[in-house]
mmCIF file of C-alpha atoms and ligand atoms in Angstrom:
data_model
loop_
_atom_site.group_PDB
_atom_site.id
_atom_site.type_symbol
_atom_site.label_atom_id
_atom_site.label_comp_id
_atom_site.label_asym_id
_atom_site.label_seq_id
_atom_site.Cartn_x
_atom_site.Cartn_y
_atom_site.Cartn_z
ATOM 1 C CA UNK A 504 -72.581 167.067 -87.217
ATOM 2 C CA UNK A 505 -69.725 169.468 -87.964
ATOM 3 C CA UNK A 506 -66.267 168.025 -87.433
ATOM 4 C CA UNK A 507 -65.036 169.242 -84.024
ATOM 5 C CA UNK A 508 -61.544 170.693 -83.534
ATOM 6 C CA UNK A 509 -60.789 167.970 -80.942
ATOM 7 C CA UNK A 510 -62.307 164.664 -79.888
ATOM 8 C CA UNK A 511 -61.909 165.527 -76.204
ATOM 9 C CA UNK A 512 -61.584 168.842 -74.325
ATOM 10 C CA UNK A 513 -60.247 168.539 -70.779
ATOM 11 C CA UNK A 514 -60.978 171.602 -68.639
ATOM 12 C CA UNK A 515 -58.257 171.794 -65.985
ATOM 13 C CA UNK A 516 -54.764 170.292 -66.115
ATOM 14 C CA UNK A 517 -54.416 169.419 -62.417
ATOM 15 C CA UNK A 518 -54.287 165.944 -60.928
ATOM 16 C CA UNK A 519 -57.426 164.557 -62.610
ATOM 17 C CA UNK A 520 -57.045 166.340 -65.954
ATOM 18 C CA UNK A 521 -53.419 165.304 -66.408
ATOM 19 C CA UNK A 522 -54.079 161.748 -65.143
ATOM 20 C CA UNK A 523 -56.733 161.327 -67.840
ATOM 21 C CA UNK A 524 -54.619 163.016 -70.521
ATOM 22 C CA UNK A 525 -51.672 160.686 -69.840
ATOM 23 C CA UNK A 526 -53.896 157.671 -70.547
ATOM 24 C CA UNK A 527 -55.453 159.240 -73.665
ATOM 25 C CA UNK A 528 -51.975 160.095 -75.014
ATOM 26 C CA UNK A 529 -51.649 156.408 -75.903
ATOM 27 C CA UNK A 530 -54.812 156.481 -78.063
ATOM 28 C CA UNK A 531 -55.722 157.969 -81.449
ATOM 29 C CA UNK A 532 -58.075 160.520 -79.898
ATOM 30 C CA UNK A 533 -57.227 164.190 -80.344
ATOM 31 C CA UNK A 534 -57.229 165.943 -76.978
ATOM 32 C CA UNK A 535 -56.848 169.547 -75.820
ATOM 33 C CA UNK A 536 -56.220 170.233 -72.132
ATOM 34 C CA UNK A 537 -56.667 173.816 -71.005
ATOM 35 C CA UNK A 538 -55.094 175.015 -67.763
ATOM 36 C CA UNK A 539 -55.059 178.604 -66.405
ATOM 37 C CA UNK A 540 -51.647 178.272 -64.746
ATOM 38 C CA UNK A 541 -48.736 179.609 -66.823
ATOM 39 C CA UNK A 542 -46.405 177.055 -65.255
ATOM 40 C CA UNK A 543 -46.522 174.178 -62.803
ATOM 41 C CA UNK A 544 -44.943 174.449 -59.364
ATOM 42 C CA UNK A 545 -44.466 171.928 -56.567
ATOM 43 C CA UNK A 546 -47.705 173.084 -54.905
ATOM 44 C CA UNK A 547 -48.699 169.929 -52.982
ATOM 45 C CA UNK A 548 -47.764 166.352 -52.134
ATOM 46 C CA UNK A 549 -50.192 163.478 -52.531
ATOM 47 C CA UNK A 550 -49.960 160.703 -49.954
ATOM 48 C CA UNK A 551 -51.915 157.474 -50.008
ATOM 49 C CA UNK A 552 -51.729 153.733 -49.447
ATOM 50 C CA UNK A 553 -50.879 152.169 -52.767
ATOM 51 C CA UNK A 554 -53.480 149.605 -53.739
ATOM 52 C CA UNK A 555 -53.084 149.593 -57.504
ATOM 53 C CA UNK A 556 -50.691 150.338 -60.342
ATOM 54 C CA UNK A 557 -50.764 153.765 -61.992
ATOM 55 C CA UNK A 558 -48.563 155.639 -64.493
ATOM 56 C CA UNK A 559 -46.904 157.662 -61.709
ATOM 57 C CA UNK A 560 -45.287 154.863 -59.700
ATOM 58 C CA UNK A 561 -41.817 156.128 -60.565
ATOM 59 C CA UNK A 562 -42.701 159.541 -59.072
ATOM 60 C CA UNK A 563 -42.901 158.245 -55.490
ATOM 61 C CA UNK A 564 -40.588 160.300 -53.263
ATOM 62 C CA UNK A 565 -40.730 158.077 -50.186
ATOM 63 C CA UNK A 566 -42.764 155.220 -48.764
ATOM 64 C CA UNK A 567 -43.457 153.985 -45.239
ATOM 65 C CA UNK A 568 -44.779 150.760 -43.736
ATOM 66 C CA UNK A 569 -45.550 152.122 -40.221
ATOM 67 C CA UNK A 570 -47.912 154.826 -38.979
ATOM 68 C CA UNK A 571 -49.260 156.040 -35.641
ATOM 69 C CA UNK A 572 -52.410 157.564 -34.211
ATOM 70 C CA UNK A 573 -52.284 159.364 -30.839
ATOM 71 C CA UNK A 574 -55.310 160.404 -28.809
ATOM 72 C CA UNK A 575 -57.393 159.650 -25.744
ATOM 73 C CA UNK A 576 -56.468 155.950 -25.894
ATOM 74 C CA UNK A 577 -52.720 156.669 -25.952
ATOM 75 C CA UNK A 578 -50.473 155.847 -28.891
ATOM 76 C CA UNK A 579 -51.641 153.320 -31.475
ATOM 77 C CA UNK A 580 -48.950 152.032 -33.831
ATOM 78 C CA UNK A 581 -49.676 150.043 -36.979
ATOM 79 C CA UNK A 582 -47.334 148.431 -39.471
ATOM 80 C CA UNK A 583 -47.986 146.529 -42.633
ATOM 81 C CA UNK A 584 -46.057 143.965 -44.581
ATOM 82 C CA UNK A 585 -48.300 144.518 -47.614
ATOM 83 C CA UNK A 586 -49.419 148.123 -47.657
ATOM 84 C CA UNK A 587 -47.119 151.074 -48.261
ATOM 85 C CA UNK A 588 -48.008 154.666 -47.494
ATOM 86 C CA UNK A 589 -46.432 156.649 -50.334
ATOM 87 C CA UNK A 590 -45.897 160.276 -51.270
ATOM 88 C CA UNK A 591 -45.854 161.690 -54.768
ATOM 89 C CA UNK A 592 -44.800 165.316 -55.038
ATOM 90 C CA UNK A 593 -46.893 167.439 -57.364
ATOM 91 C CA UNK A 594 -43.805 168.952 -59.044
ATOM 92 C CA UNK A 595 -42.543 165.506 -60.095
ATOM 93 C CA UNK A 596 -46.053 164.413 -61.085
ATOM 94 C CA UNK A 597 -46.665 167.464 -63.322
ATOM 95 C CA UNK A 598 -43.264 167.059 -64.988
ATOM 96 C CA UNK A 599 -43.803 163.346 -65.666
ATOM 97 C CA UNK A 600 -47.372 163.930 -66.919
ATOM 98 C CA UNK A 601 -46.211 166.668 -69.336
ATOM 99 C CA UNK A 602 -43.487 164.333 -70.662
ATOM 100 C CA UNK A 603 -45.988 161.519 -71.288
ATOM 101 C CA UNK A 604 -48.506 163.911 -72.893
ATOM 102 C CA UNK A 605 -45.805 165.330 -75.199
ATOM 103 C CA UNK A 606 -45.195 161.790 -76.522
ATOM 104 C CA UNK A 607 -48.819 161.521 -77.740
ATOM 105 C CA UNK A 608 -49.315 162.480 -81.384
ATOM 106 C CA UNK A 609 -52.658 164.287 -80.995
ATOM 107 C CA UNK A 610 -52.272 166.002 -77.638
ATOM 108 C CA UNK A 611 -52.329 169.758 -76.986
ATOM 109 C CA UNK A 612 -51.675 171.129 -73.510
ATOM 110 C CA UNK A 613 -52.509 174.860 -73.418
ATOM 111 C CA UNK A 614 -51.228 176.677 -70.332
ATOM 112 C CA UNK A 615 -52.537 180.148 -69.476
ATOM 113 C CA UNK A 616 -55.987 179.278 -70.836
ATOM 114 C CA UNK A 617 -59.091 179.152 -68.649
ATOM 115 C CA UNK A 618 -62.561 177.921 -69.569
ATOM 116 C CA UNK A 619 -65.314 180.493 -69.244
ATOM 117 C CA UNK A 620 -68.311 178.463 -70.411
ATOM 118 C CA UNK A 621 -69.316 175.446 -72.480
ATOM 119 C CA UNK A 622 -72.348 175.203 -74.748
ATOM 120 C CA UNK A 623 -73.840 172.600 -77.084
ATOM 121 C CA UNK A 624 -72.953 173.171 -80.729
ATOM 122 C CA UNK A 625 -73.328 171.392 -84.054
ATOM 123 C CA UNK A 626 -69.837 169.946 -83.455
ATOM 124 C CA UNK A 627 -70.758 168.629 -80.011
ATOM 125 C CA UNK A 628 -69.497 171.332 -77.648
ATOM 126 C CA UNK A 629 -68.180 174.846 -77.942
ATOM 127 C CA UNK A 630 -65.654 175.737 -75.254
ATOM 128 C CA UNK A 631 -65.313 179.470 -74.636
ATOM 129 C CA UNK A 632 -62.012 180.479 -73.061
ATOM 130 C CA UNK A 633 -60.116 183.674 -72.257
ATOM 131 C CA UNK A 634 -58.089 182.959 -75.428
ATOM 132 C CA UNK A 635 -60.919 182.239 -77.879
ATOM 133 C CA UNK A 636 -63.355 179.435 -78.668
ATOM 134 C CA UNK A 637 -62.801 175.865 -79.856
ATOM 135 C CA UNK A 638 -65.034 172.833 -80.375
ATOM 136 C CA UNK A 639 -64.858 169.281 -79.057
ATOM 137 C CA UNK A 640 -67.019 166.169 -79.335
ATOM 138 C CA UNK A 641 -66.683 165.445 -75.603
ATOM 139 C CA UNK A 642 -65.976 167.678 -72.616
ATOM 140 C CA UNK A 643 -64.342 166.469 -69.394
ATOM 141 C CA UNK A 644 -64.616 169.049 -66.621
ATOM 142 C CA UNK A 645 -62.073 168.802 -63.799
ATOM 143 C CA UNK A 646 -62.365 172.386 -62.559
ATOM 144 C CA UNK A 647 -62.626 172.701 -58.766
ATOM 145 C CA UNK A 648 -66.208 172.622 -57.477
ATOM 146 C CA UNK A 649 -67.722 176.020 -56.673
ATOM 147 C CA UNK A 650 -70.223 174.684 -54.132
ATOM 148 C CA UNK A 651 -69.286 174.990 -50.465
ATOM 149 C CA UNK A 652 -69.640 171.654 -48.664
ATOM 150 C CA UNK A 653 -71.442 171.388 -45.312
ATOM 151 C CA UNK A 654 -68.401 169.576 -43.863
ATOM 152 C CA UNK A 655 -64.777 169.579 -44.953
ATOM 153 C CA UNK A 656 -61.146 168.786 -44.343
ATOM 154 C CA UNK A 657 -59.093 171.958 -43.864
ATOM 155 C CA UNK A 658 -55.333 172.057 -43.444
ATOM 156 C CA UNK A 659 -52.128 174.082 -43.451
ATOM 157 C CA UNK A 660 -48.740 172.425 -43.745
ATOM 158 C CA UNK A 661 -45.051 173.305 -43.983
ATOM 159 C CA UNK A 662 -42.229 171.138 -45.166
ATOM 160 C CA UNK A 663 -39.355 172.083 -42.895
ATOM 161 C CA UNK A 664 -35.644 171.358 -42.621
ATOM 162 C CA UNK A 665 -34.480 171.465 -39.023
ATOM 163 C CA UNK A 666 -31.110 172.080 -37.437
ATOM 164 C CA UNK A 667 -31.634 169.292 -34.885
ATOM 165 C CA UNK A 668 -32.561 165.728 -35.960
ATOM 166 C CA UNK A 669 -36.038 165.367 -34.422
ATOM 167 C CA UNK A 670 -38.036 163.077 -36.717
ATOM 168 C CA UNK A 671 -38.269 159.294 -36.948
ATOM 169 C CA UNK A 672 -38.020 158.905 -40.742
ATOM 170 C CA UNK A 673 -39.625 155.440 -40.690
ATOM 171 C CA UNK A 674 -42.958 156.293 -39.063
ATOM 172 C CA UNK A 675 -45.729 158.569 -40.335
ATOM 173 C CA UNK A 676 -47.687 160.391 -37.630
ATOM 174 C CA UNK A 677 -51.057 160.009 -39.302
ATOM 175 C CA UNK A 678 -53.412 161.583 -36.782
ATOM 176 C CA UNK A 679 -52.136 162.965 -33.485
ATOM 177 C CA UNK A 680 -55.256 164.522 -32.022
ATOM 178 C CA UNK A 681 -55.520 167.965 -30.466
ATOM 179 C CA UNK A 682 -58.572 169.938 -29.421
ATOM 180 C CA UNK A 683 -59.994 173.425 -29.458
ATOM 181 C CA UNK A 684 -58.960 174.754 -32.870
ATOM 182 C CA UNK A 685 -62.170 174.138 -34.822
ATOM 183 C CA UNK A 686 -65.773 173.101 -34.278
ATOM 184 C CA UNK A 687 -64.786 169.603 -35.395
ATOM 185 C CA UNK A 688 -61.931 167.114 -35.037
ATOM 186 C CA UNK A 689 -58.377 168.530 -34.967
ATOM 187 C CA UNK A 690 -55.120 166.666 -35.479
ATOM 188 C CA UNK A 691 -51.485 167.017 -36.523
ATOM 189 C CA UNK A 692 -49.996 165.015 -39.380
ATOM 190 C CA UNK A 693 -46.232 164.545 -39.793
ATOM 191 C CA UNK A 694 -44.728 163.043 -42.920
ATOM 192 C CA UNK A 695 -41.026 162.495 -42.135
ATOM 193 C CA UNK A 696 -38.668 162.474 -45.120
ATOM 194 C CA UNK A 697 -35.469 162.367 -43.034
ATOM 195 C CA UNK A 698 -34.396 162.843 -39.418
ATOM 196 C CA UNK A 699 -34.265 166.586 -40.072
ATOM 197 C CA UNK A 700 -36.928 167.033 -42.756
ATOM 198 C CA UNK A 701 -40.718 166.599 -42.655
ATOM 199 C CA UNK A 702 -44.058 167.949 -43.746
ATOM 200 C CA UNK A 703 -45.863 169.077 -40.582
ATOM 201 C CA UNK A 704 -49.556 169.734 -41.158
ATOM 202 C CA UNK A 705 -52.384 170.900 -38.880
ATOM 203 C CA UNK A 706 -55.778 169.590 -39.967
ATOM 204 C CA UNK A 707 -59.427 169.952 -39.000
ATOM 205 C CA UNK A 708 -62.384 167.838 -40.071
ATOM 206 C CA UNK A 709 -65.038 170.479 -39.432
ATOM 207 C CA UNK A 710 -68.171 172.250 -40.653
ATOM 208 C CA UNK A 711 -66.169 175.463 -41.287
ATOM 209 C CA UNK A 712 -62.578 176.390 -42.025
ATOM 210 C CA UNK A 713 -60.981 177.648 -38.763
ATOM 211 C CA UNK A 714 -59.111 180.193 -40.914
ATOM 212 C CA UNK A 715 -55.523 181.035 -41.763
ATOM 213 C CA UNK A 716 -54.751 182.912 -38.529
ATOM 214 C CA UNK A 717 -55.761 180.050 -36.247
ATOM 215 C CA UNK A 718 -53.976 177.517 -38.426
ATOM 216 C CA UNK A 719 -50.780 179.606 -38.548
ATOM 217 C CA UNK A 720 -50.631 180.012 -34.764
ATOM 218 C CA UNK A 721 -51.401 176.329 -34.247
ATOM 219 C CA UNK A 722 -48.757 175.210 -36.756
ATOM 220 C CA UNK A 723 -46.143 177.580 -35.275
ATOM 221 C CA UNK A 724 -46.831 176.077 -31.831
ATOM 222 C CA UNK A 725 -46.614 172.465 -33.099
ATOM 223 C CA UNK A 726 -43.247 173.121 -34.731
ATOM 224 C CA UNK A 727 -41.883 175.084 -31.741
ATOM 225 C CA UNK A 728 -42.692 172.259 -29.317
ATOM 226 C CA UNK A 729 -40.511 169.886 -31.355
ATOM 227 C CA UNK A 730 -37.434 171.999 -30.389
ATOM 228 C CA UNK A 731 -36.109 171.948 -33.951
ATOM 229 C CA UNK A 732 -33.394 174.608 -33.621
ATOM 230 C CA UNK A 733 -32.941 176.793 -36.719
ATOM 231 C CA UNK A 734 -35.718 175.874 -39.138
ATOM 232 C CA UNK A 735 -35.927 176.456 -42.875
ATOM 233 C CA UNK A 736 -39.359 176.344 -44.546
ATOM 234 C CA UNK A 737 -38.981 174.507 -47.856
ATOM 235 C CA UNK A 738 -42.606 174.600 -48.996
ATOM 236 C CA UNK A 739 -46.079 175.373 -47.651
ATOM 237 C CA UNK A 740 -49.416 173.883 -48.648
ATOM 238 C CA UNK A 741 -53.021 174.499 -47.691
ATOM 239 C CA UNK A 742 -56.298 172.934 -48.699
ATOM 240 C CA UNK A 743 -60.033 172.713 -48.198
ATOM 241 C CA UNK A 744 -61.529 169.415 -49.337
ATOM 242 C CA UNK A 745 -65.194 168.401 -49.328
ATOM 243 C CA UNK A 746 -66.229 165.702 -46.840
ATOM 244 C CA UNK A 747 -69.880 165.297 -47.646
ATOM 245 C CA UNK A 748 -71.610 162.179 -48.929
ATOM 246 C CA UNK A 749 -73.241 162.975 -52.267
ATOM 247 C CA UNK A 750 -71.372 166.301 -52.557
ATOM 248 C CA UNK A 751 -70.591 165.701 -56.191
ATOM 249 C CA UNK A 752 -73.467 163.491 -57.263
ATOM 250 C CA UNK A 753 -73.402 163.335 -61.008
ATOM 251 C CA UNK A 754 -74.974 166.192 -62.885
ATOM 252 C CA UNK A 755 -76.928 165.024 -65.919
ATOM 253 C CA UNK A 756 -75.463 167.576 -68.289
ATOM 254 C CA UNK A 757 -73.596 165.197 -70.660
ATOM 255 C CA UNK A 758 -70.302 166.633 -69.438
ATOM 256 C CA UNK A 759 -67.948 164.136 -67.786
ATOM 257 C CA UNK A 760 -67.029 165.358 -64.296
ATOM 258 C CA UNK A 761 -63.758 164.194 -62.752
ATOM 259 C CA UNK A 762 -61.553 165.077 -59.807
ATOM 260 C CA UNK A 763 -62.945 166.833 -56.729
ATOM 261 C CA UNK A 764 -65.925 168.115 -58.749
ATOM 262 C CA UNK A 765 -66.598 164.519 -59.846
ATOM 263 C CA UNK A 766 -66.681 163.052 -56.342
ATOM 264 C CA UNK A 767 -63.039 161.933 -56.266
ATOM 265 C CA UNK A 768 -62.410 162.893 -52.622
ATOM 266 C CA UNK A 769 -63.607 160.052 -50.390
ATOM 267 C CA UNK A 770 -66.318 161.825 -48.366
ATOM 268 C CA UNK A 771 -65.289 160.251 -45.059
ATOM 269 C CA UNK A 772 -61.539 160.886 -45.386
ATOM 270 C CA UNK A 773 -60.743 163.402 -48.131
ATOM 271 C CA UNK A 774 -58.261 160.958 -49.754
ATOM 272 C CA UNK A 775 -58.500 161.497 -53.511
ATOM 273 C CA UNK A 776 -55.288 160.583 -55.368
ATOM 274 C CA UNK A 777 -55.855 156.841 -55.806
ATOM 275 C CA UNK A 778 -59.520 157.409 -56.568
ATOM 276 C CA UNK A 779 -58.560 159.915 -59.285
ATOM 277 C CA UNK A 780 -56.291 157.249 -60.778
ATOM 278 C CA UNK A 781 -59.107 154.687 -60.962
ATOM 279 C CA UNK A 782 -61.506 157.324 -62.303
ATOM 280 C CA UNK A 783 -58.925 158.201 -64.996
ATOM 281 C CA UNK A 784 -58.502 154.510 -65.967
ATOM 282 C CA UNK A 785 -62.233 154.047 -66.240
ATOM 283 C CA UNK A 786 -63.004 157.285 -68.135
ATOM 284 C CA UNK A 787 -60.083 156.771 -70.557
ATOM 285 C CA UNK A 788 -61.133 153.178 -71.324
ATOM 286 C CA UNK A 789 -64.705 154.271 -72.082
ATOM 287 C CA UNK A 790 -63.655 157.238 -74.269
ATOM 288 C CA UNK A 791 -61.242 155.053 -76.236
ATOM 289 C CA UNK A 792 -64.057 152.523 -76.748
ATOM 290 C CA UNK A 793 -66.333 155.349 -77.989
ATOM 291 C CA UNK A 794 -68.638 155.119 -74.967
ATOM 292 C CA UNK A 795 -69.886 157.710 -72.491
ATOM 293 C CA UNK A 796 -68.288 156.828 -69.141
ATOM 294 C CA UNK A 797 -69.961 156.650 -65.795
ATOM 295 C CA UNK A 798 -67.331 158.457 -63.698
ATOM 296 C CA UNK A 799 -69.133 157.784 -60.409
ATOM 297 C CA UNK A 800 -66.851 156.100 -57.876
ATOM 298 C CA UNK A 801 -69.171 155.111 -55.030
ATOM 299 C CA UNK A 802 -72.045 152.688 -54.919
ATOM 300 C CA UNK A 803 -75.001 152.897 -52.557
ATOM 301 C CA UNK A 804 -73.386 150.960 -49.695
ATOM 302 C CA UNK A 805 -70.267 153.162 -49.646
ATOM 303 C CA UNK A 806 -72.440 156.260 -49.884
ATOM 304 C CA UNK A 807 -74.506 155.030 -46.929
ATOM 305 C CA UNK A 808 -71.422 154.214 -44.815
ATOM 306 C CA UNK A 809 -69.833 157.581 -45.518
ATOM 307 C CA UNK A 810 -73.065 159.371 -44.705
ATOM 308 C CA UNK A 811 -73.464 157.566 -41.381
ATOM 309 C CA UNK A 812 -69.794 158.054 -40.427
ATOM 310 C CA UNK A 813 -69.883 161.780 -41.181
ATOM 311 C CA UNK A 814 -73.169 162.222 -39.338
ATOM 312 C CA UNK A 815 -71.684 160.669 -36.192
ATOM 313 C CA UNK A 816 -68.529 162.792 -36.528
ATOM 314 C CA UNK A 817 -70.475 166.035 -37.041
ATOM 315 C CA UNK A 818 -72.946 165.309 -34.217
ATOM 316 C CA UNK A 819 -70.301 164.518 -31.596
ATOM 317 C CA UNK A 820 -66.853 165.804 -32.659
ATOM 318 C CA UNK A 821 -65.485 165.239 -29.144
ATOM 319 C CA UNK A 822 -65.932 161.499 -29.733
ATOM 320 C CA UNK A 823 -64.036 161.687 -33.057
ATOM 321 C CA UNK A 824 -60.501 160.994 -31.765
ATOM 322 C CA UNK A 825 -61.574 157.873 -29.830
ATOM 323 C CA UNK A 826 -63.586 156.717 -32.827
ATOM 324 C CA UNK A 827 -60.610 156.978 -35.184
ATOM 325 C CA UNK A 828 -58.386 155.323 -32.606
ATOM 326 C CA UNK A 829 -60.811 152.408 -32.222
ATOM 327 C CA UNK A 830 -60.661 151.935 -35.959
ATOM 328 C CA UNK A 831 -56.868 151.881 -36.041
ATOM 329 C CA UNK A 832 -56.683 149.658 -32.942
ATOM 330 C CA UNK A 833 -59.316 147.122 -33.886
ATOM 331 C CA UNK A 834 -59.473 146.826 -37.671
ATOM 332 C CA UNK A 835 -57.393 143.907 -38.970
ATOM 333 C CA UNK A 836 -54.026 144.727 -40.561
ATOM 334 C CA UNK A 837 -54.321 146.113 -44.103
ATOM 335 C CA UNK A 838 -58.129 146.062 -44.235
ATOM 336 C CA UNK A 839 -58.587 149.546 -42.781
ATOM 337 C CA UNK A 840 -55.834 150.956 -44.989
ATOM 338 C CA UNK A 841 -57.438 149.350 -48.051
ATOM 339 C CA UNK A 842 -60.830 150.734 -47.029
ATOM 340 C CA UNK A 843 -59.378 154.240 -46.554
ATOM 341 C CA UNK A 844 -57.817 153.954 -50.002
ATOM 342 C CA UNK A 845 -61.231 153.382 -51.535
ATOM 343 C CA UNK A 846 -61.685 149.604 -51.393
ATOM 344 C CA UNK A 847 -65.309 148.537 -51.565
ATOM 345 C CA UNK A 848 -64.538 144.865 -50.883
ATOM 346 C CA UNK A 849 -67.251 143.532 -48.525
ATOM 347 C CA UNK A 850 -64.655 142.108 -46.078
ATOM 348 C CA UNK A 851 -62.830 145.444 -45.850
ATOM 349 C CA UNK A 852 -66.122 147.226 -45.204
ATOM 350 C CA UNK A 853 -67.250 144.668 -42.646
ATOM 351 C CA UNK A 854 -63.949 144.849 -40.718
ATOM 352 C CA UNK A 855 -64.243 148.618 -40.511
ATOM 353 C CA UNK A 856 -67.856 148.506 -39.364
ATOM 354 C CA UNK A 857 -67.063 145.869 -36.730
ATOM 355 C CA UNK A 858 -64.215 148.013 -35.348
ATOM 356 C CA UNK A 859 -66.447 150.938 -34.405
ATOM 357 C CA UNK A 860 -68.677 151.392 -31.339
ATOM 358 C CA UNK A 861 -72.093 150.301 -32.661
ATOM 359 C CA UNK A 862 -74.584 152.549 -30.839
ATOM 360 C CA UNK A 863 -73.952 155.989 -32.356
ATOM 361 C CA UNK A 864 -73.726 154.434 -35.799
ATOM 362 C CA UNK A 865 -76.988 152.528 -35.454
ATOM 363 C CA UNK A 866 -78.625 155.745 -34.307
ATOM 364 C CA UNK A 867 -77.231 157.733 -37.253
ATOM 365 C CA UNK A 868 -78.219 154.962 -39.670
ATOM 366 C CA UNK A 869 -81.770 154.957 -38.365
ATOM 367 C CA UNK A 870 -82.174 158.735 -38.172
ATOM 368 C CA UNK A 871 -80.557 160.367 -41.222
ATOM 369 C CA UNK A 872 -80.144 164.158 -41.124
HETATM 370 C C1 FAD B 502 -52.401 171.004 -50.665
HETATM 371 C C2 FAD B 502 -53.190 169.750 -50.953
HETATM 372 C C3 FAD B 502 -52.717 168.513 -50.508
HETATM 373 C C4 FAD B 502 -53.434 167.348 -50.766
HETATM 374 N N1 FAD B 502 -52.940 166.160 -50.319
HETATM 375 C C5 FAD B 502 -53.592 165.022 -50.619
HETATM 376 C C6 FAD B 502 -53.050 163.775 -50.203
HETATM 377 O O1 FAD B 502 -52.036 163.731 -49.503
HETATM 378 N N2 FAD B 502 -53.704 162.637 -50.564
HETATM 379 C C7 FAD B 502 -54.844 162.668 -51.324
HETATM 380 O O2 FAD B 502 -55.379 161.597 -51.646
HETATM 381 N N3 FAD B 502 -55.399 163.838 -51.679
HETATM 382 C C8 FAD B 502 -54.800 165.011 -51.350
HETATM 383 N N4 FAD B 502 -55.347 166.204 -51.758
HETATM 384 C C9 FAD B 502 -56.686 166.187 -52.382
HETATM 385 C C10 FAD B 502 -56.674 165.947 -53.920
HETATM 386 O O3 FAD B 502 -55.941 164.795 -54.233
HETATM 387 C C11 FAD B 502 -56.118 167.137 -54.666
HETATM 388 O O4 FAD B 502 -56.878 168.287 -54.383
HETATM 389 C C12 FAD B 502 -56.091 166.913 -56.172
HETATM 390 O O5 FAD B 502 -55.215 167.859 -56.733
HETATM 391 C C13 FAD B 502 -57.462 167.006 -56.791
HETATM 392 O O6 FAD B 502 -57.359 166.872 -58.175
HETATM 393 P P1 FAD B 502 -58.282 167.691 -59.157
HETATM 394 O O7 FAD B 502 -57.810 167.439 -60.531
HETATM 395 O O8 FAD B 502 -59.712 167.486 -58.806
HETATM 396 O O9 FAD B 502 -58.009 169.223 -58.767
HETATM 397 P P2 FAD B 502 -56.682 170.103 -59.094
HETATM 398 O O10 FAD B 502 -55.510 169.218 -59.050
HETATM 399 O O11 FAD B 502 -56.795 171.248 -58.216
HETATM 400 O O12 FAD B 502 -56.960 170.477 -60.615
HETATM 401 C C14 FAD B 502 -57.986 171.340 -61.013
HETATM 402 C C15 FAD B 502 -57.408 172.206 -62.125
HETATM 403 O O13 FAD B 502 -58.438 173.017 -62.690
HETATM 404 C C16 FAD B 502 -57.819 174.235 -63.068
HETATM 405 N N5 FAD B 502 -58.828 175.256 -63.285
HETATM 406 C C17 FAD B 502 -59.408 176.097 -62.389
HETATM 407 N N6 FAD B 502 -60.267 176.931 -63.027
HETATM 408 C C18 FAD B 502 -60.234 176.600 -64.339
HETATM 409 C C19 FAD B 502 -60.891 177.097 -65.492
HETATM 410 N N7 FAD B 502 -61.754 178.121 -65.434
HETATM 411 N N8 FAD B 502 -60.609 176.523 -66.683
HETATM 412 C C20 FAD B 502 -59.744 175.486 -66.775
HETATM 413 N N9 FAD B 502 -59.096 174.974 -65.700
HETATM 414 C C21 FAD B 502 -59.334 175.530 -64.515
HETATM 415 C C22 FAD B 502 -56.873 174.519 -61.887
HETATM 416 O O14 FAD B 502 -55.886 175.470 -62.232
HETATM 417 C C23 FAD B 502 -56.325 173.151 -61.596
HETATM 418 O O15 FAD B 502 -55.130 172.895 -62.259
HETATM 419 C C24 FAD B 502 -54.666 167.400 -51.500
HETATM 420 C C25 FAD B 502 -55.141 168.639 -51.897
HETATM 421 C C26 FAD B 502 -54.429 169.798 -51.636
HETATM 422 C C27 FAD B 502 -54.997 171.132 -52.086
#
């Protein structure tokens, strides 16, 4: 075999690509990350319940121990003495990741470079880019998936600074349900950073994206009803995440798939950040040990539960708000939050299953679509 230019090529320097690169920067492997963006901007914020350590713990902007759900059953408030809901801003994350990568002796981060194709070669792989070709023994592909999922999480959010203090900075409004914006389940999410500053986001779990116009009108109305006075928009974000069990089942192409294209978004929730961190730990450990990693995150039981949950949600979206509220009302403290963060512990799973109305789930389990 010809000696490759790099041990590892990482296609895409977003959340998954940089998370892996940061871990590999502490090894002897030579790594090239290629990323089409010319520069990083603060393009999103990742929020999640922290369940494990990761290299970005010092990038947390704010954390909360209370959250609410509001819907047909009224207001459900939950607090935790153990679990913290945290936010990491992408701008801080990218900066920190670039710093850690720059400390590695064999790391190359190439901005403004996009992968066009990869092909087997005598050196392992040839990576063709808009700026020429290079070779690598192993390819990790973190580019966004091109497939369109049959169900997804769609959202539009604005971080705003208001003239009037209108937010409770200690409580996250996780899911405050609305209706009539999509063919699925609609809710508003408010992440309060201060009494006068928050990310307000309108979200649909639905078979199709309701579209920018509907989202803009909906978001305008949600902000107006808060009576915020003069409002400054500090940042906007939008997304479309797959919510489909088996969406990213592993392709047997000898390329390592990570991030959204590697099944990192939990099919039943869309949460991906903590799962990307465990995927990055696992893939880095295998590459450093000279092994081919299995980057799959979900076993058969999780896959089955996600499939059943999504089938019930898609079949009867009007029942969605009450279903989510039952979960947040009935599941024991911390277990639901751990489950939503990706825990596959049998007790966490069991608590979640026991907190849901059994009939629709038994039906969906027995009659898969
Ligand atoms: C606005 C927004 C908010 C989100 N909030 C949360 C949250 O609160 N909690 C949570 O858990 N998850 C959240 N997610 C979901 C998920 O965590 C993110 O989408 C996350 O960034 C996924 O990581 P990734 O590496 O798969 O994709 P990205 O971070 O999108 O990285 C993919 C990279 O591939 C690059 N790329 C594209 N084409 C090429 C090419 N041809 N060659 C090389 N590189 C290429 C892109 O430029 C990009 O940098 C959010 C997503 C979005 C969009």
